[in-house]
Short mmCIF file of C-alpha atoms and ligand atoms in Angstrom, two decimals:
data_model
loop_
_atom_site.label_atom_id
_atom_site.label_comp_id
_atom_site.label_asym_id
_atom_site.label_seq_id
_atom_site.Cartn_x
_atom_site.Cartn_y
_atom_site.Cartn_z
CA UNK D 25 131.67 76.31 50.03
CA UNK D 26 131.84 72.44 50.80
CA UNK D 27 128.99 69.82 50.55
CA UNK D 28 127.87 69.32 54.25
CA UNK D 29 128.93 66.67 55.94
CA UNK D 30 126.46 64.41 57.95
CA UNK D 31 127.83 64.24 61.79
CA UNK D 32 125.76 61.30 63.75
CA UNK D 33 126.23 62.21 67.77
CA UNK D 34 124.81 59.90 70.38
CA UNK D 35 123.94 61.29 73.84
CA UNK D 36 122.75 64.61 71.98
CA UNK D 37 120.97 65.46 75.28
CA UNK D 38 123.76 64.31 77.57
CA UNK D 39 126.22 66.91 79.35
CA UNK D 40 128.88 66.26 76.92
CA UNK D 41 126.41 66.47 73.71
CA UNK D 42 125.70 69.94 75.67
CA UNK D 43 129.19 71.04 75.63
CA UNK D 44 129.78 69.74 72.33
CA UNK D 45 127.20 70.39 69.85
CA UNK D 46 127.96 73.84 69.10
CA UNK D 47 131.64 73.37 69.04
CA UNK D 48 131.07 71.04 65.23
CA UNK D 49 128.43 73.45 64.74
CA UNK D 50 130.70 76.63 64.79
CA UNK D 51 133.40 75.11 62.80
CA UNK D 52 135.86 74.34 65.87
CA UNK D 53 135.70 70.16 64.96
CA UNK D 54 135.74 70.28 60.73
CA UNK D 55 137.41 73.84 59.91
CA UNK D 56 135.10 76.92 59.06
CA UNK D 57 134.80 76.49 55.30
CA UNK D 58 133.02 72.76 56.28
CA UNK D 59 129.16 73.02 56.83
CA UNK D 60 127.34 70.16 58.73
CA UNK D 61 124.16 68.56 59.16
CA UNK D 62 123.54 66.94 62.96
CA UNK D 63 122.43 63.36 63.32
CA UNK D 64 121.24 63.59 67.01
CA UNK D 65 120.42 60.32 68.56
CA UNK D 66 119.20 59.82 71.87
CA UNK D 67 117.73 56.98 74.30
CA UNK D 68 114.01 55.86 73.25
CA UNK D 69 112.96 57.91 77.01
CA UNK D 70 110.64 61.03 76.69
CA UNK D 71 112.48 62.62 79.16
CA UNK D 72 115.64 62.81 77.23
CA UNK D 73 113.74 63.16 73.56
CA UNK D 74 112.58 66.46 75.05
CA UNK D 75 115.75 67.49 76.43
CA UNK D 76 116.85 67.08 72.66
CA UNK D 77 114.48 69.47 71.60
CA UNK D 78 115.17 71.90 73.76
CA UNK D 79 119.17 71.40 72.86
CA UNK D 80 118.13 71.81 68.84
CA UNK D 81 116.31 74.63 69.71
CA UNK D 82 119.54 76.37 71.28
CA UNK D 83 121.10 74.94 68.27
CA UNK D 84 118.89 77.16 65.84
CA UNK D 85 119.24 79.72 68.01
CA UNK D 86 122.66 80.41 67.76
CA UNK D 87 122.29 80.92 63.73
CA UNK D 88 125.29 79.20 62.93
CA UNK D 89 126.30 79.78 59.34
CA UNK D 90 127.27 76.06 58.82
CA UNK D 91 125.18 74.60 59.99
CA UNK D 92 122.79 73.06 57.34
CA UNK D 93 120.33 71.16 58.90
CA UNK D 94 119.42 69.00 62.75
CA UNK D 95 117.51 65.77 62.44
CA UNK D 96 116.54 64.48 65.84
CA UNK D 97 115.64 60.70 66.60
CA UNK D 98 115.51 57.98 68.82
CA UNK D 99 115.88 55.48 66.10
CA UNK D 100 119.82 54.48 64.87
CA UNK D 101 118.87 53.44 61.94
CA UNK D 102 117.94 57.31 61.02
CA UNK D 103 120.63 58.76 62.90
CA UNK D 104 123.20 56.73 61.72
CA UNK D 105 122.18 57.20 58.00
CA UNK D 106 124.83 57.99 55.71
CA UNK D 107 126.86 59.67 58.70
CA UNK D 108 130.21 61.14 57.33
CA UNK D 109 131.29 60.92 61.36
CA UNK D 110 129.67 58.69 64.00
CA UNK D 111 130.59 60.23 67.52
CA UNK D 112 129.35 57.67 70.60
CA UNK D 113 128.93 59.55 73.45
CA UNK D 114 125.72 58.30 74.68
CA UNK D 115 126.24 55.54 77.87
CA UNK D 116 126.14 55.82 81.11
CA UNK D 117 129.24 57.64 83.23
CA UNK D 118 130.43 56.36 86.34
CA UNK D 119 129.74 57.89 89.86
CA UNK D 120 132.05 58.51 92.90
CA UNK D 121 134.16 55.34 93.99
CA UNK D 122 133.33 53.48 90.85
CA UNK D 123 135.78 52.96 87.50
CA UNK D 124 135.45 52.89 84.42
CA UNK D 125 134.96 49.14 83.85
CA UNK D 126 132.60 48.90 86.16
CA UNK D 127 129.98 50.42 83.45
CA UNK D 128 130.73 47.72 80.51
CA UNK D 129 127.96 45.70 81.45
CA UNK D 130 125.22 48.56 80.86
CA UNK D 131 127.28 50.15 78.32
CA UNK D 132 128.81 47.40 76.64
CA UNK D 133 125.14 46.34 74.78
CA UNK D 134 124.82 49.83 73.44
CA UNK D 135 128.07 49.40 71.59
CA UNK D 136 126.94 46.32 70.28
CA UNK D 137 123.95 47.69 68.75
CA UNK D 138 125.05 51.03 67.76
CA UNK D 139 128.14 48.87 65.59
CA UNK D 140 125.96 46.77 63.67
CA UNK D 141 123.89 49.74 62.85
CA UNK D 142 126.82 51.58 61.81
CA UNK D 143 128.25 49.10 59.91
CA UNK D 144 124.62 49.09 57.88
CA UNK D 145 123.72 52.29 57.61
CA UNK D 146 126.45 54.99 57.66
CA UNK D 147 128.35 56.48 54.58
CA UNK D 148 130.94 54.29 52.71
CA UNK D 149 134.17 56.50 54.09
CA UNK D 150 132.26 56.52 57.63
CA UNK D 151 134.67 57.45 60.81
CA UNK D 152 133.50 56.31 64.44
CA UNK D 153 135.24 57.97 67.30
CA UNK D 154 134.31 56.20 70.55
CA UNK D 155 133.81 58.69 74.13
CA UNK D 156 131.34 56.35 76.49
CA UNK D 157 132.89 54.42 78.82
CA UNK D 158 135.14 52.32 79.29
CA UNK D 159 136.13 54.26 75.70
CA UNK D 160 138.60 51.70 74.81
CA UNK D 161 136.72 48.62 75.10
CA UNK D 162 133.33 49.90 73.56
CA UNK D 163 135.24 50.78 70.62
CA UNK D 164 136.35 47.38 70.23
CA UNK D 165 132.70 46.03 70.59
CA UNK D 166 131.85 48.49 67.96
CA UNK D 167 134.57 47.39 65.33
CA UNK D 168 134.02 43.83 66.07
CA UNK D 169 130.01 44.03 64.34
CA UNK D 170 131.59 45.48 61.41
CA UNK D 171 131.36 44.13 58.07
CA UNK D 172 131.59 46.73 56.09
CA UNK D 173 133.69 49.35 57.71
CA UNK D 174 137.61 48.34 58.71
CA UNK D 175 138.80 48.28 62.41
CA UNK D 176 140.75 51.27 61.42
CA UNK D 177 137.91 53.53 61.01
CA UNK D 178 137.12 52.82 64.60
CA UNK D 179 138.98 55.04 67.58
CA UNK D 180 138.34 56.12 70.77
CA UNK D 181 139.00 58.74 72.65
CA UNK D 182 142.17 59.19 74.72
CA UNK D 183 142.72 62.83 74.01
CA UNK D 184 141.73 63.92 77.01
CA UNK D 185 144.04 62.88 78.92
CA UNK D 186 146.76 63.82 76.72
CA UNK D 187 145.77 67.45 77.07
CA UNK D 188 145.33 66.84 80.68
CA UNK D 189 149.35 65.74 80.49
CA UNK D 190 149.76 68.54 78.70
CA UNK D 191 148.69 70.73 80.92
CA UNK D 192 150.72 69.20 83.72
CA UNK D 193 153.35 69.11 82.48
CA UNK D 194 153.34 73.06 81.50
CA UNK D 195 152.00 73.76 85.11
CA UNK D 196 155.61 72.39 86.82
CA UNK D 197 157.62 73.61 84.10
CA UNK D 198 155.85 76.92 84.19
CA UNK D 199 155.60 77.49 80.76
CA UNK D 200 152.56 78.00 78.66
CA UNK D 201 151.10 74.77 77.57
CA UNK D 202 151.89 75.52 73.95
CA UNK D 203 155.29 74.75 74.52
CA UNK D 204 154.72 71.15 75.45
CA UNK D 205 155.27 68.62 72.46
CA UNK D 206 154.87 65.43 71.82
CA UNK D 207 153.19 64.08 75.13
CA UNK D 208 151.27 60.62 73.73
CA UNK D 209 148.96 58.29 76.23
CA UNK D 210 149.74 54.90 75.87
CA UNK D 211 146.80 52.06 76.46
CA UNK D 212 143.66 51.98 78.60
CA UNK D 213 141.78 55.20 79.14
CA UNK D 214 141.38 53.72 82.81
CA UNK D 215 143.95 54.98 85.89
CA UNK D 216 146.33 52.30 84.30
CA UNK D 217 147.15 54.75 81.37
CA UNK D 218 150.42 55.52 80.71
CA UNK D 219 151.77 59.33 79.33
CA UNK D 220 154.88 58.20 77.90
CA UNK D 221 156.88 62.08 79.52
CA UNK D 222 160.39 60.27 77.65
CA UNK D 223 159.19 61.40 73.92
CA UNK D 224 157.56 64.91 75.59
CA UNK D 225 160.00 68.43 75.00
CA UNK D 226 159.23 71.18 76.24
CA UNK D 227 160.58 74.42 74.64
CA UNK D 228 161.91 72.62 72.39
CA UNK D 229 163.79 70.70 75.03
CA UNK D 230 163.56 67.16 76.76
CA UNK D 231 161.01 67.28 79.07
CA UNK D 232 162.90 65.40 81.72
CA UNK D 233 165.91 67.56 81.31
CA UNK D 234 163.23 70.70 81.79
CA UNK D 235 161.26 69.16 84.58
CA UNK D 236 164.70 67.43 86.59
CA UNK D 237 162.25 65.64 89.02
CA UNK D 238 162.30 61.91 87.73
CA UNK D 239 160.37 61.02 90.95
CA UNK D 240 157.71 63.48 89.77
CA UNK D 241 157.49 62.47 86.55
CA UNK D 242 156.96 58.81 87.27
CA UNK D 243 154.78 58.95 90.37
CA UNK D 244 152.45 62.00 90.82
CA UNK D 245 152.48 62.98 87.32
CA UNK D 246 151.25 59.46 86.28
CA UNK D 247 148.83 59.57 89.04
CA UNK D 248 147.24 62.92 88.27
CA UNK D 249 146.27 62.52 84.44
CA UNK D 250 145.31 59.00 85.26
CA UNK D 251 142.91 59.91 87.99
CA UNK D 252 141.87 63.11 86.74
CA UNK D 253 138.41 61.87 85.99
CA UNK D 254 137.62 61.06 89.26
CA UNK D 255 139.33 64.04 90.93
CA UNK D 256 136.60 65.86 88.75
CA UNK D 257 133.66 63.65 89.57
CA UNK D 258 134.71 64.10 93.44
CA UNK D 259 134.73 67.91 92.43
CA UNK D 260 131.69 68.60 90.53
CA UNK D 261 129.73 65.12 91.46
CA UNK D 262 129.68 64.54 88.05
CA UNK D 263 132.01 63.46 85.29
CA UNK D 264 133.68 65.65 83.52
CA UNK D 265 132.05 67.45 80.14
CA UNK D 266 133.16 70.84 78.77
CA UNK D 267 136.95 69.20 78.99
CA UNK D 268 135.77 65.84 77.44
CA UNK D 269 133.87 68.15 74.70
CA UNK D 270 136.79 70.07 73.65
CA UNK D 271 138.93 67.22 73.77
CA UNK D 272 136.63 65.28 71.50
CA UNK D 273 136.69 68.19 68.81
CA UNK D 274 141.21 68.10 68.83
CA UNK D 275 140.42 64.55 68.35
CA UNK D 276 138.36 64.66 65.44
CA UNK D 277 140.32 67.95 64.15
CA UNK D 278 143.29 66.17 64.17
CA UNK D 279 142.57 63.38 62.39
CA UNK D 280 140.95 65.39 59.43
CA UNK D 281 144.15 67.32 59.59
CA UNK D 282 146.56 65.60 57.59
CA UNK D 283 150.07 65.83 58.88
CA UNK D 284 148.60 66.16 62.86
CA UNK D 285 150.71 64.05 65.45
CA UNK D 286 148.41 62.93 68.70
CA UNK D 287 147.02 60.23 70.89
CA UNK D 288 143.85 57.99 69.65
CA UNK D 289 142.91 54.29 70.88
CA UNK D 290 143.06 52.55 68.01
CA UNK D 291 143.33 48.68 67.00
CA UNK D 292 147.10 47.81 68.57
CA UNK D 293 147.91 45.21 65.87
CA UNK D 294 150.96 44.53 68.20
CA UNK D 295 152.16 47.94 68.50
CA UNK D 296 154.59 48.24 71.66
CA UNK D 297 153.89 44.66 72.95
CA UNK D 298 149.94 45.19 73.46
CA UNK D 299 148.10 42.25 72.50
CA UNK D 300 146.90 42.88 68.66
CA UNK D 301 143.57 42.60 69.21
CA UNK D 302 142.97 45.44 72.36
CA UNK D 303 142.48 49.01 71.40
CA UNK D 304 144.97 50.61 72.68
CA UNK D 305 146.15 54.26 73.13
CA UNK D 306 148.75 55.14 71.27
CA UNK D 307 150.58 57.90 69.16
CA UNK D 308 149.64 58.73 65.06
CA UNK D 309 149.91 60.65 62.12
CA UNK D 310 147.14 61.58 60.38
CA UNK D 311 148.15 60.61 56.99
CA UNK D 312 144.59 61.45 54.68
CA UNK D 313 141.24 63.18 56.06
CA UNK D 314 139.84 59.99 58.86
CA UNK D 315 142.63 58.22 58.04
CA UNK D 316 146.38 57.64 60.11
CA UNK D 317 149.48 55.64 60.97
CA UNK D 318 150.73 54.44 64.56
CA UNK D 319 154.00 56.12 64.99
CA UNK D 320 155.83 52.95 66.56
CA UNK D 321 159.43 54.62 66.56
CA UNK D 322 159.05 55.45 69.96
CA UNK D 323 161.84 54.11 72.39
CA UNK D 324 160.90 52.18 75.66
CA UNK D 325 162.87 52.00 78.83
CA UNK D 326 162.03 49.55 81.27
CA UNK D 327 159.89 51.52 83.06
CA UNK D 328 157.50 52.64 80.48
CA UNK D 329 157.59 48.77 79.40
CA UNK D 330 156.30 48.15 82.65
CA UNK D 331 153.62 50.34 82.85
CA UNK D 332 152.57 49.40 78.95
CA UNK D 333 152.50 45.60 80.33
CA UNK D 334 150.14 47.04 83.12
CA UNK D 335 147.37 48.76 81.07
CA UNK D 336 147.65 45.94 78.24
CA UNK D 337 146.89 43.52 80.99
CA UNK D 338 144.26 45.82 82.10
CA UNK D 339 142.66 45.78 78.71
CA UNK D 340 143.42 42.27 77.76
CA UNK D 341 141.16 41.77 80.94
CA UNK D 342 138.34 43.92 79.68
CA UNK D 343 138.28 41.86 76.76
CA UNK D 344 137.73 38.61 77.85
CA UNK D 345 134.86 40.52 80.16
CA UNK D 346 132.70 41.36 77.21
CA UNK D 347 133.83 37.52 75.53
CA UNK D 348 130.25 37.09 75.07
CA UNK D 349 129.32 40.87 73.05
CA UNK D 350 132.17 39.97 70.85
CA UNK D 351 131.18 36.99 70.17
CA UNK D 352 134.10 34.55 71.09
P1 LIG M 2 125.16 61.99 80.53
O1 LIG M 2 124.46 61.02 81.42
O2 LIG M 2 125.08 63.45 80.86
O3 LIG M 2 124.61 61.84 79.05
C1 LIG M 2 124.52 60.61 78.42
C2 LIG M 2 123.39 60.72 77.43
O4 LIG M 2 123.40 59.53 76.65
C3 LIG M 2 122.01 60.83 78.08
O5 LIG M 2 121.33 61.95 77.53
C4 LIG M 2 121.33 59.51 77.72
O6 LIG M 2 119.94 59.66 77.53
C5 LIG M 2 122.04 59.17 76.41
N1 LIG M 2 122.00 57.76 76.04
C6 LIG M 2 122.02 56.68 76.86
N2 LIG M 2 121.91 55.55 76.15
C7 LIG M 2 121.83 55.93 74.84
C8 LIG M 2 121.71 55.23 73.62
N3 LIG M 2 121.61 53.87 73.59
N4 LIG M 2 121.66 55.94 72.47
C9 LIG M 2 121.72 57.28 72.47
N5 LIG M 2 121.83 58.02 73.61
C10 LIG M 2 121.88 57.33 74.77
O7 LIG M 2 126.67 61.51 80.40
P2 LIG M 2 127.93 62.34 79.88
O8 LIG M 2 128.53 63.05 81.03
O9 LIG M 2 127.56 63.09 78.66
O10 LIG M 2 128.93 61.14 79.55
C11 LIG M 2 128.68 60.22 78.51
C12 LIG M 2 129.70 59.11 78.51
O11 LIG M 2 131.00 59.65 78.21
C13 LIG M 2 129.87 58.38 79.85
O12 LIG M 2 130.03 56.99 79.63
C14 LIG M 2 131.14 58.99 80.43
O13 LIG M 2 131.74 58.14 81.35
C15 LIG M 2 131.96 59.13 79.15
N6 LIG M 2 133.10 60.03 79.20
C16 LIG M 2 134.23 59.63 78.54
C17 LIG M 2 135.34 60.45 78.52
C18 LIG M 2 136.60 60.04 77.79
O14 LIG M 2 137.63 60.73 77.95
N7 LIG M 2 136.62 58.97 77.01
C19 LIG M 2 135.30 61.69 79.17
C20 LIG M 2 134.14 62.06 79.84
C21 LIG M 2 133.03 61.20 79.86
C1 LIG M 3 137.13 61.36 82.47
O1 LIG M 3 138.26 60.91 82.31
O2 LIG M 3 136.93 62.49 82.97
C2 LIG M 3 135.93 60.57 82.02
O3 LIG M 3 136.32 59.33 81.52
C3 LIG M 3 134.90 60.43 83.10
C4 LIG M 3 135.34 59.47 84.17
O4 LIG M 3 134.57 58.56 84.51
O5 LIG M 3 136.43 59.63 84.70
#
């Protein structure tokens, strides 16, 4: 058996830290020969301190075999301690007729805290994987109090909405969704988002060539995975959490899965024209255990140059928003 590893999860308490929790705890997010130890962190509010409890409690309840221990806190100094994995969930989600961006003003201090604690605190090979909203642009917040810890250990989450592109594209195929390949999400996890469907196969076979509806592919396809999350919060009247939870644990398996091809925001560094500084969705290979490269072979028509220029402008803009948080 493996040492455990020490998993730090914000918004413990939170819908998604529901959904989540005993998905690392079962073995789903770090393989089932990998024991753990939860980090739970959650706001300095009774209310939600005692919702913890009651979540731990579950947590012992369901006698997982690896899992080797809970600590529960409100301070990030403790719950960030020598975390192996730092996974930010805990901010505020958006209501009906809102977007994402609208929530960086609330949210965006949180990341600014919970980086420089990070950066201080956590274990020397510690990974950060970013889900609060907007994903893309706390991330950056994050990486940018770092000292200690490269930009690279810092991604958010964009997985999502590549198994929500998936999914679509199986659905008007009509094959099973394991038969979809290589469908990456390119930039802002915002309605801007772009599924690059050129690179996709299906069966083994271009997508496009499978699908035959261009018109589909570029208009209501786009539309759907990019405004998924709001078709949901219109739906359940609130945001979305048992798909953001699962999605969440493929993002984290795959990048301690060495050899795994998928989506993550991640510093652009220039990749496809996005401005080097934004994180950016984009595709990767997981090259070590935390650690990748961004697959840049991909071709671009004009079309999917367009819609990159859209959602780098999109995050370009979210950048100069939170100026002041990173300091410039
Ligand atoms: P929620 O309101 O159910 O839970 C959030 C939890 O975070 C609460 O328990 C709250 O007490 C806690 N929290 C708030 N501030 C905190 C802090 N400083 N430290 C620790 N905990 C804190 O929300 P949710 O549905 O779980 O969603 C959480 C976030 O994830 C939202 O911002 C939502 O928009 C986002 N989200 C992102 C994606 C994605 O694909 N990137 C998908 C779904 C939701
Ligand atoms: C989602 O995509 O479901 C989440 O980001 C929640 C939201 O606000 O849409």
């Amino acid at each position: 058996m493996k040492s455990p590893i020490k998993v730090a999860v914000t918004g413990s308490a939170g819908q998604i830290g529901y959904a989540l929790l005993p998905r690392i705890a079962s073995g789903a997010m770090f393989g089932p020969d990998q024991p753990v130890i939860l980090q739970l962190i959650e706001a300095p509010v009774e209310k939600a301190m005692k919702a913890l409890e009651g979540v731990a409690m579950e947590l012992d309840d369901c006698a997982f075999p690896l899992l080797h221990g809970i600590v529960l806190t409100d301070d990030p100094a403790v719950g960030f301690r020598e975390a192996n994995w730092c996974l930010l969930i805990g901010a505020k989600p958006r209501g009906p007729g809102m977007e994402r961006a609208d929530l960086l003003r609330d949210n965006g201090k949180i990341f600014t805290a919970q980086g420089r604690v990070i950066d201080e605190v956590a274990a020397d090979n510690a990974r950060v994987a970013v889900v609060g909203n907007p994903a893309n642009t706390n991330c950056m917040i994050a990486a940018s109090k770092a000292k200690r810890l490269p930009s690279d250990r810092f991604t958010a989450m964009v997985r999502l909405d590549q198994n929500r592109a998936q999914t679509q594209l199986a659905k008007k195929a009509g094959r099973p969704t394991t038969e979809v390949k290589d469908i990456f999400i390119y930039g802002n996890h915002s309605p801007s988002m772009f599924p690059a469907f050129a690179q996709a196969t299906i069966g083994g076979k271009p997508a496009r060539q499978v699908i035959n509806d261009e018109e589909w592919l570029r208009g209501p396809f786009c539309d759907i995975v990019g405004k998924r999350g709001a078709a949901i919060i219109a739906a359940r009247g609130a945001s979305s959490a048992a798909s953001a939870a699962s999605a969440l644990t493929d993002h984290v398996h795959d990048l301690v899965t060495v050899g795994a091809v998928h989506s993550v925001a991640a510093k652009s560094g220039g990749a496809y024209g996005f401005d080097p500084e934004v994180w950016a969705g984009l595709p990767v290979r997981t090259t070590a255990p935390g650690s990748y490269e961004i697959l840049t072979g991909h071709t671009m028509d004009d079309f999917a140059q367009s819609k990159i220029a859209a959602t780098n402008k999109e995050l370009v803009d979210e950048r100069a928003m939170v100026a002041e948080l990173l300091g410039l």
